Amino acid sequence: MKKFLIVGLGNIGEKYTHTRHNIGFKILDALAEKEDLKFETQKLGDVTVYKLKGRQLILLKPSTYMNLSGKAVQYWLGKEKIPLENLLVITDDLNLPFGTLRLKRKGSDGGHNGLKDIQDKLQTITYNRFRFGISNSFNKGRQVDYVLSEWSHEENEKLNERLEKSIQLVKSFALAGVSNTMNAFNGK
């Protein structure tokens, strides 16, 4: 059975649950709820397994806080013997308009500390990342406050549809591969 590690980035704790920075957790929670999966607290994160048409998707929400996500990613890749090309990291992106989906095979951390730590631990910038646009509607110097704030009323109204599209992207990544998924979902 082909294995994948799907990592949703976020911060643990109730005060972060509904923040923009926790979209990685939120997407995995939406997928787990839709497929009736339950997360269990294990080493370095909450984990559940989703079986999809002969594939095994290990869903991971690291418990290391955003800026130390690399330790959990590295551990679970090794523990489950998952090749790097079967890793998908889900994160927020300030440089994309709200709800925009973008899948890339490689790239810089874009100033995102979670991606920076993953890059440091894996010693590569070549791993799949799914960026969910949260826009950059904040005043100069207020970036941290913005990413750690909750979704606006308007964003919340559109979020369920965007979460459903995100779930479809994750499934497509495992079933159709990264290139086909990029063509089908990027910018949508």
Coordinates of N, CA and C in Angstrom, one line a residue:
M1 N 0.8 -1.2 0.0 CA 0.0 0.0 0.0 C 0.9 1.2 0.0
K2 N 0.6 2.2 -0.9 CA 1.4 3.4 -1.0 C 1.0 4.3 0.1
K3 N 2.1 4.8 0.8 CA 1.9 5.7 2.0 C 2.2 7.1 1.7
F4 N 1.4 8.0 2.3 CA 1.6 9.5 2.2 C 1.6 10.1 3.6
L5 N 2.3 11.1 3.8 CA 2.3 11.9 5.0 C 1.7 13.3 4.7
I6 N 0.5 13.5 5.2 CA -0.2 14.8 5.0 C -0.1 15.6 6.3
V7 N 0.7 16.7 6.3 CA 0.9 17.4 7.5 C 0.2 18.8 7.4
G8 N -0.7 19.0 8.4 CA -1.4 20.3 8.5 C -0.6 21.1 9.6
L9 N -0.2 22.3 9.2 CA 0.6 23.1 10.2 C -0.4 24.0 11.0
G10 N -0.1 24.2 12.2 CA -0.9 25.0 13.1 C -0.2 25.0 14.5
N11 N -0.9 25.7 15.4 CA -0.4 25.8 16.8 C -1.4 25.1 17.7
I12 N -0.9 24.3 18.7 CA -1.8 23.6 19.6 C -2.4 24.6 20.6
G13 N -3.5 24.3 21.1 CA -4.2 25.1 22.1 C -5.4 25.8 21.6
E14 N -6.4 25.9 22.5 CA -7.7 26.4 22.2 C -7.6 27.8 21.6
K15 N -6.7 28.7 22.1 CA -6.7 30.1 21.7 C -6.3 30.2 20.2
Y16 N -5.7 29.2 19.6 CA -5.3 29.2 18.2 C -6.3 28.5 17.3
T17 N -7.2 27.8 17.8 CA -8.1 26.9 17.0 C -8.7 27.6 15.8
H18 N -9.2 28.8 15.9 CA -9.9 29.4 14.8 C -9.1 30.5 14.1
T19 N -7.8 30.5 14.3 CA -6.9 31.5 13.7 C -6.5 31.2 12.3
R20 N -6.2 32.2 11.5 CA -5.7 32.0 10.1 C -4.5 31.1 10.0
H21 N -3.6 31.2 11.0 CA -2.4 30.5 11.0 C -2.6 28.9 11.1
N22 N -3.8 28.6 11.6 CA -4.1 27.2 11.9 C -4.9 26.5 10.7
I23 N -4.8 27.1 9.6 CA -5.6 26.5 8.4 C -5.2 25.1 8.1
G24 N -3.9 24.7 8.4 CA -3.5 23.3 8.1 C -4.2 22.4 9.0
F25 N -4.3 22.7 10.3 CA -5.1 21.9 11.2 C -6.5 21.8 10.8
K26 N -7.1 23.0 10.4 CA -8.5 23.1 10.1 C -8.9 22.2 8.9
I27 N -8.0 22.2 7.9 CA -8.2 21.3 6.7 C -8.2 19.8 7.1
L28 N -7.2 19.4 7.9 CA -7.2 18.0 8.3 C -8.4 17.7 9.2
D29 N -8.8 18.6 10.0 CA -10.0 18.3 10.9 C -11.2 18.2 10.0
A30 N -11.3 19.0 9.0 CA -12.5 18.9 8.1 C -12.5 17.5 7.3
L31 N -11.3 17.1 6.9 CA -11.2 15.8 6.2 C -11.5 14.7 7.2
A32 N -11.0 14.7 8.4 CA -11.3 13.7 9.4 C -12.8 13.6 9.7
E33 N -13.4 14.8 9.8 CA -14.8 14.8 10.2 C -15.6 14.2 9.0
K34 N -15.3 14.6 7.8 CA -16.0 14.1 6.6 C -15.9 12.6 6.5
E35 N -14.7 12.0 6.8 CA -14.5 10.6 6.6 C -14.6 9.8 7.9
D36 N -15.1 10.5 9.0 CA -15.3 9.9 10.3 C -14.1 9.2 10.9
L37 N -13.0 10.0 10.9 CA -11.7 9.6 11.4 C -11.5 10.3 12.8
K38 N -10.8 9.7 13.6 CA -10.5 10.2 14.9 C -9.0 10.4 15.1
F39 N -8.5 11.6 15.5 CA -7.1 11.8 15.8 C -6.8 11.2 17.1
E40 N -5.6 10.7 17.2 CA -5.0 10.2 18.5 C -3.7 10.9 18.8
T41 N -3.5 11.3 20.0 CA -2.2 12.0 20.4 C -1.1 10.9 20.4
Q42 N -0.1 11.1 19.6 CA 1.0 10.2 19.6 C 2.3 11.1 19.7
K43 N 3.4 10.5 19.4 CA 4.7 11.2 19.5 C 4.7 12.4 18.5
L44 N 4.9 13.6 19.1 CA 5.1 14.8 18.3 C 3.8 15.3 17.6
G45 N 2.7 14.7 17.9 CA 1.5 15.2 17.2 C 0.3 14.3 17.3
D46 N -0.8 14.9 16.8 CA -2.1 14.1 16.7 C -2.1 13.5 15.3
V47 N -2.5 12.2 15.3 CA -2.3 11.4 14.0 C -3.6 10.6 13.8
T48 N -4.0 10.4 12.5 CA -5.0 9.5 12.1 C -4.6 8.9 10.8
V49 N -5.2 7.8 10.4 CA -4.9 7.2 9.1 C -6.2 7.1 8.3
Y50 N -6.0 7.6 7.1 CA -7.1 7.6 6.1 C -6.8 6.7 4.9
K51 N -7.6 5.6 4.7 CA -7.3 4.7 3.6 C -8.2 5.1 2.5
L52 N -7.6 5.3 1.3 CA -8.2 5.8 0.1 C -7.8 5.1 -1.1
K53 N -8.6 4.2 -1.6 CA -8.3 3.5 -2.9 C -6.9 2.9 -3.0
G54 N -6.6 2.1 -2.0 CA -5.2 1.4 -2.0 C -4.1 2.3 -1.5
R55 N -4.4 3.5 -1.0 CA -3.4 4.4 -0.5 C -3.7 4.6 1.0
Q56 N -2.6 4.9 1.7 CA -2.7 5.1 3.1 C -2.2 6.5 3.4
L57 N -3.1 7.4 3.8 CA -2.7 8.8 4.1 C -2.6 8.9 5.6
I58 N -1.4 9.2 6.1 CA -1.2 9.5 7.5 C -1.3 11.0 7.7
L59 N -2.4 11.4 8.4 CA -2.7 12.8 8.7 C -2.0 13.2 10.0
L60 N -1.2 14.2 10.0 CA -0.4 14.6 11.1 C -0.7 16.1 11.4
K61 N -1.1 16.4 12.7 CA -1.1 17.8 13.2 C 0.0 17.8 14.3
P62 N 1.2 18.4 13.9 CA 2.3 18.4 14.9 C 1.9 19.2 16.2
S63 N 2.4 18.6 17.3 CA 2.1 19.3 18.6 C 3.3 20.1 19.1
T64 N 4.2 20.4 18.1 CA 5.5 21.1 18.4 C 5.4 22.6 18.3
Y65 N 4.2 23.1 18.0 CA 4.0 24.5 17.7 C 4.6 24.7 16.3
M66 N 4.0 25.7 15.6 CA 4.3 26.0 14.2 C 5.8 26.1 13.9
N67 N 6.6 26.8 14.7 CA 8.0 27.1 14.4 C 8.9 26.0 14.6
L68 N 8.4 24.8 15.2 CA 9.2 23.7 15.3 C 8.6 22.4 14.6
S69 N 7.9 22.7 13.6 CA 7.2 21.6 12.9 C 8.1 20.6 12.2
G70 N 9.3 21.0 11.9 CA 10.2 20.1 11.2 C 10.5 18.8 11.9
K71 N 10.6 18.9 13.2 CA 10.9 17.7 14.1 C 9.9 16.6 13.9
A72 N 8.6 17.0 13.9 CA 7.5 16.1 13.8 C 7.5 15.5 12.4
V73 N 7.7 16.4 11.4 CA 7.7 15.9 10.0 C 8.8 14.9 9.8
Q74 N 10.0 15.2 10.2 CA 11.1 14.3 10.1 C 10.9 13.0 10.8
Y75 N 10.4 13.0 12.0 CA 10.1 11.8 12.8 C 9.1 10.9 12.0
W76 N 8.0 11.5 11.6 CA 6.9 10.6 11.0 C 7.3 10.1 9.6
L77 N 8.1 10.9 8.8 CA 8.6 10.4 7.6 C 9.4 9.1 7.8
G78 N 10.3 9.2 8.8 CA 11.2 8.1 9.1 C 10.5 6.9 9.7
K79 N 9.6 7.2 10.7 CA 8.9 6.1 11.3 C 8.1 5.3 10.4
E80 N 7.4 6.0 9.4 CA 6.5 5.3 8.5 C 7.2 5.0 7.2
K81 N 8.5 5.3 7.0 CA 9.3 5.0 5.8 C 8.6 5.6 4.6
I82 N 8.2 6.8 4.7 CA 7.5 7.5 3.6 C 8.5 8.3 2.8
P83 N 8.6 8.1 1.4 CA 9.5 8.9 0.6 C 9.1 10.4 0.6
L84 N 10.1 11.2 0.5 CA 9.9 12.7 0.5 C 8.8 13.1 -0.5
E85 N 8.8 12.5 -1.7 CA 7.8 12.9 -2.7 C 6.4 12.6 -2.3
N86 N 6.2 11.8 -1.3 CA 4.8 11.5 -0.8 C 4.5 12.4 0.4
L87 N 5.2 13.4 0.7 CA 5.0 14.4 1.8 C 4.2 15.5 1.2
L88 N 3.1 15.9 1.9 CA 2.4 17.2 1.6 C 2.2 18.0 2.9
V89 N 2.7 19.2 2.8 CA 2.6 20.1 4.0 C 1.6 21.2 3.7
I90 N 0.6 21.3 4.5 CA -0.5 22.3 4.3 C -0.2 23.5 5.2
T91 N -0.2 24.7 4.7 CA 0.1 25.9 5.4 C -0.7 27.1 4.9
D92 N -0.7 28.1 5.8 CA -1.3 29.4 5.4 C -0.3 30.2 4.5
D93 N -0.8 31.1 3.7 CA 0.1 31.9 2.9 C -0.5 33.4 2.8
L94 N 0.3 34.3 3.3 CA -0.1 35.7 3.3 C -0.1 36.3 1.9
N95 N 0.7 35.7 1.0 CA 0.9 36.3 -0.3 C -0.2 35.9 -1.3
L96 N -1.1 35.1 -0.9 CA -2.2 34.7 -1.8 C -3.6 35.3 -1.2
P97 N -4.4 35.7 -2.2 CA -5.8 36.1 -1.7 C -6.5 35.1 -0.9
F98 N -7.4 35.5 -0.1 CA -8.1 34.5 0.8 C -8.7 33.4 0.0
G99 N -8.5 32.2 0.4 CA -9.1 31.0 -0.2 C -8.4 30.5 -1.4
T100 N -7.4 31.2 -1.9 CA -6.7 30.7 -3.1 C -5.9 29.5 -2.7
L101 N -5.9 28.4 -3.6 CA -5.2 27.2 -3.3 C -4.0 27.1 -4.2
R102 N -2.8 26.8 -3.7 CA -1.6 26.6 -4.6 C -0.8 25.5 -4.1
L103 N -0.5 24.5 -5.0 CA 0.3 23.4 -4.7 C 1.6 23.6 -5.4
K104 N 2.7 23.4 -4.7 CA 4.0 23.5 -5.3 C 4.9 22.3 -4.9
R105 N 5.8 21.9 -5.8 CA 6.8 20.8 -5.5 C 7.9 21.3 -4.6
K106 N 8.3 22.6 -4.7 CA 9.4 23.1 -4.0 C 9.3 24.6 -3.9
G107 N 10.2 25.2 -3.2 CA 10.2 26.6 -3.1 C 10.8 27.1 -1.8
S108 N 10.8 28.4 -1.6 CA 11.4 29.0 -0.4 C 10.3 28.9 0.7
D109 N 10.8 29.2 1.9 CA 9.8 29.2 3.0 C 8.9 30.5 3.0
G110 N 9.3 31.4 2.2 CA 8.4 32.6 2.1 C 8.3 33.4 3.4
G111 N 9.2 33.2 4.3 CA 9.2 33.9 5.6 C 8.3 33.2 6.6
H112 N 7.8 32.0 6.2 CA 7.0 31.2 7.1 C 7.8 30.3 8.0
N113 N 7.8 30.6 9.3 CA 8.7 29.9 10.2 C 8.5 28.4 10.3
G114 N 7.2 27.9 10.1 CA 7.0 26.5 10.1 C 7.7 25.8 8.9
L115 N 7.6 26.4 7.7 CA 8.2 25.9 6.5 C 9.8 26.0 6.7
K116 N 10.2 27.1 7.3 CA 11.7 27.3 7.5 C 12.2 26.1 8.3
D117 N 11.5 25.7 9.4 CA 12.0 24.7 10.3 C 11.9 23.3 9.5
I118 N 10.9 23.1 8.7 CA 10.8 21.8 8.0 C 12.0 21.8 7.0
Q119 N 12.3 22.9 6.3 CA 13.4 22.9 5.4 C 14.7 22.7 6.1
D120 N 14.9 23.2 7.3 CA 16.1 23.0 8.0 C 16.3 21.6 8.4
K121 N 15.2 20.9 8.9 CA 15.3 19.5 9.4 C 15.4 18.6 8.2
L122 N 14.8 18.8 7.1 CA 14.8 17.9 6.0 C 16.0 18.2 5.1
Q123 N 16.7 19.3 5.3 CA 17.8 19.8 4.5 C 17.5 19.8 3.0
T124 N 16.3 20.3 2.7 CA 15.9 20.5 1.3 C 14.7 21.4 1.2
I125 N 14.6 22.1 0.0 CA 13.4 22.9 -0.3 C 12.5 22.2 -1.2
T126 N 12.9 20.9 -1.6 CA 12.1 20.1 -2.5 C 11.2 19.2 -1.8
Y127 N 10.0 19.7 -1.4 CA 9.0 18.9 -0.8 C 7.7 19.6 -1.2
N128 N 6.6 18.8 -1.3 CA 5.3 19.3 -1.7 C 4.7 20.2 -0.6
R129 N 4.2 21.3 -1.0 CA 3.5 22.2 0.0 C 2.3 22.7 -0.7
F130 N 1.2 22.7 0.1 CA -0.1 23.2 -0.3 C -0.3 24.5 0.5
R131 N -0.3 25.6 -0.2 CA -0.5 26.9 0.5 C -2.0 27.3 0.3
F132 N -2.6 27.7 1.4 CA -3.9 28.2 1.4 C -3.9 29.7 1.7
G133 N -4.4 30.5 0.8 CA -4.3 32.0 0.9 C -5.1 32.5 2.0
I134 N -4.4 33.4 2.8 CA -5.2 34.0 3.9 C -5.2 35.5 3.7
S135 N -4.6 36.0 2.6 CA -4.5 37.4 2.2 C -3.5 38.2 3.1
N136 N -3.3 39.4 2.7 CA -2.4 40.2 3.6 C -3.1 41.5 4.0
S137 N -4.3 41.4 4.5 CA -5.1 42.6 4.9 C -4.7 43.1 6.3
F138 N -3.5 43.5 6.4 CA -3.1 44.0 7.8 C -2.2 45.2 7.6
N139 N -2.1 46.0 8.6 CA -1.3 47.2 8.6 C 0.1 46.8 8.8
K140 N 1.0 47.7 8.3 CA 2.5 47.4 8.4 C 2.8 47.1 9.9
G141 N 3.6 46.1 10.1 CA 4.1 45.7 11.4 C 3.0 44.9 12.2
R142 N 1.9 44.6 11.6 CA 0.9 43.8 12.3 C 0.7 42.4 11.8
Q143 N 1.7 41.9 11.1 CA 1.6 40.5 10.5 C 1.3 39.4 11.6
V144 N 2.0 39.4 12.7 CA 1.8 38.4 13.7 C 0.4 38.5 14.3
D145 N 0.0 39.7 14.6 CA -1.4 39.8 15.1 C -2.4 39.3 14.0
Y146 N -2.2 39.6 12.8 CA -3.1 39.2 11.7 C -3.2 37.6 11.6
V147 N -2.0 37.0 11.5 CA -2.1 35.5 11.3 C -2.6 34.8 12.5
L148 N -2.5 35.4 13.7 CA -3.0 34.8 14.9 C -4.4 35.3 15.3
S149 N -5.0 36.0 14.4 CA -6.4 36.5 14.6 C -7.3 35.5 13.9
E150 N -8.6 35.6 14.3 CA -9.6 34.7 13.8 C -10.1 35.3 12.5
W151 N -10.7 34.4 11.7 CA -11.3 34.7 10.4 C -12.3 35.8 10.5
S152 N -12.5 36.6 9.5 CA -13.5 37.7 9.5 C -14.9 37.0 9.3
H153 N -15.9 37.7 9.5 CA -17.3 37.2 9.2 C -17.4 36.8 7.7
E154 N -16.9 37.6 6.8 CA -17.0 37.4 5.4 C -16.2 36.1 5.0
E155 N -15.0 36.0 5.6 CA -14.1 34.8 5.3 C -14.8 33.5 5.9
N156 N -15.4 33.6 7.1 CA -16.1 32.4 7.7 C -17.2 32.0 6.8
E157 N -17.9 32.9 6.1 CA -19.0 32.5 5.3 C -18.5 31.7 4.1
K158 N -17.3 31.9 3.6 CA -16.8 31.2 2.4 C -15.9 30.0 2.8
L159 N -15.6 29.9 4.1 CA -14.6 28.9 4.5 C -15.0 27.5 4.2
N160 N -16.2 27.1 4.5 CA -16.7 25.7 4.3 C -16.4 25.3 2.8
E161 N -16.8 26.1 1.9 CA -16.6 25.7 0.5 C -15.1 25.6 0.2
R162 N -14.3 26.5 0.7 CA -12.8 26.4 0.5 C -12.2 25.2 1.2
L163 N -12.8 24.8 2.3 CA -12.3 23.6 3.0 C -12.6 22.3 2.2
E164 N -13.8 22.3 1.6 CA -14.2 21.2 0.7 C -13.3 21.1 -0.5
K165 N -13.0 22.2 -1.1 CA -12.0 22.2 -2.2 C -10.6 21.8 -1.8
S166 N -10.2 22.1 -0.6 CA -8.9 21.7 0.0 C -8.9 20.2 0.2
I167 N -10.0 19.6 0.7 CA -10.1 18.2 0.9 C -9.9 17.5 -0.5
Q168 N -10.6 18.0 -1.5 CA -10.5 17.4 -2.8 C -9.0 17.5 -3.3
L169 N -8.3 18.6 -3.0 CA -6.9 18.7 -3.4 C -6.1 17.6 -2.8
V170 N -6.3 17.4 -1.5 CA -5.5 16.4 -0.7 C -5.7 15.0 -1.3
K171 N -7.0 14.7 -1.6 CA -7.3 13.4 -2.2 C -6.7 13.3 -3.5
S172 N -6.8 14.3 -4.3 CA -6.2 14.3 -5.7 C -4.7 14.1 -5.6
F173 N -4.0 14.7 -4.7 CA -2.6 14.6 -4.5 C -2.2 13.1 -4.4
A174 N -2.9 12.4 -3.6 CA -2.7 11.0 -3.3 C -3.1 10.1 -4.5
L175 N -4.1 10.4 -5.2 CA -4.7 9.6 -6.2 C -4.1 9.9 -7.6
A176 N -4.0 11.2 -7.9 CA -3.7 11.6 -9.3 C -2.2 12.1 -9.4
G177 N -1.6 12.4 -8.3 CA -0.2 12.9 -8.4 C -0.1 14.4 -8.3
V178 N 1.1 14.9 -8.1 CA 1.3 16.3 -7.9 C 1.0 17.1 -9.1
S179 N 1.5 16.7 -10.3 CA 1.3 17.5 -11.5 C -0.1 17.6 -11.9
N180 N -0.9 16.5 -11.9 CA -2.3 16.6 -12.3 C -3.1 17.5 -11.2
T181 N -2.7 17.4 -10.0 CA -3.4 18.1 -8.9 C -3.1 19.6 -9.1
M182 N -1.8 19.9 -9.4 CA -1.5 21.3 -9.6 C -2.3 21.9 -10.8
N183 N -2.4 21.2 -11.8 CA -3.2 21.6 -13.0 C -4.7 21.8 -12.7
A184 N -5.2 20.9 -11.8 CA -6.6 21.0 -11.5 C -7.0 22.0 -10.5
F185 N -6.1 22.3 -9.6 CA -6.5 23.1 -8.4 C -5.8 24.5 -8.3
N186 N -4.6 24.6 -8.8 CA -3.8 25.9 -8.5 C -4.6 27.1 -9.0
G187 N -4.8 28.1 -8.1 CA -5.5 29.3 -8.5 C -7.0 29.2 -8.4
K188 N -7.5 28.0 -8.1 CA -8.9 27.8 -8.1 C -9.5 28.2 -6.7

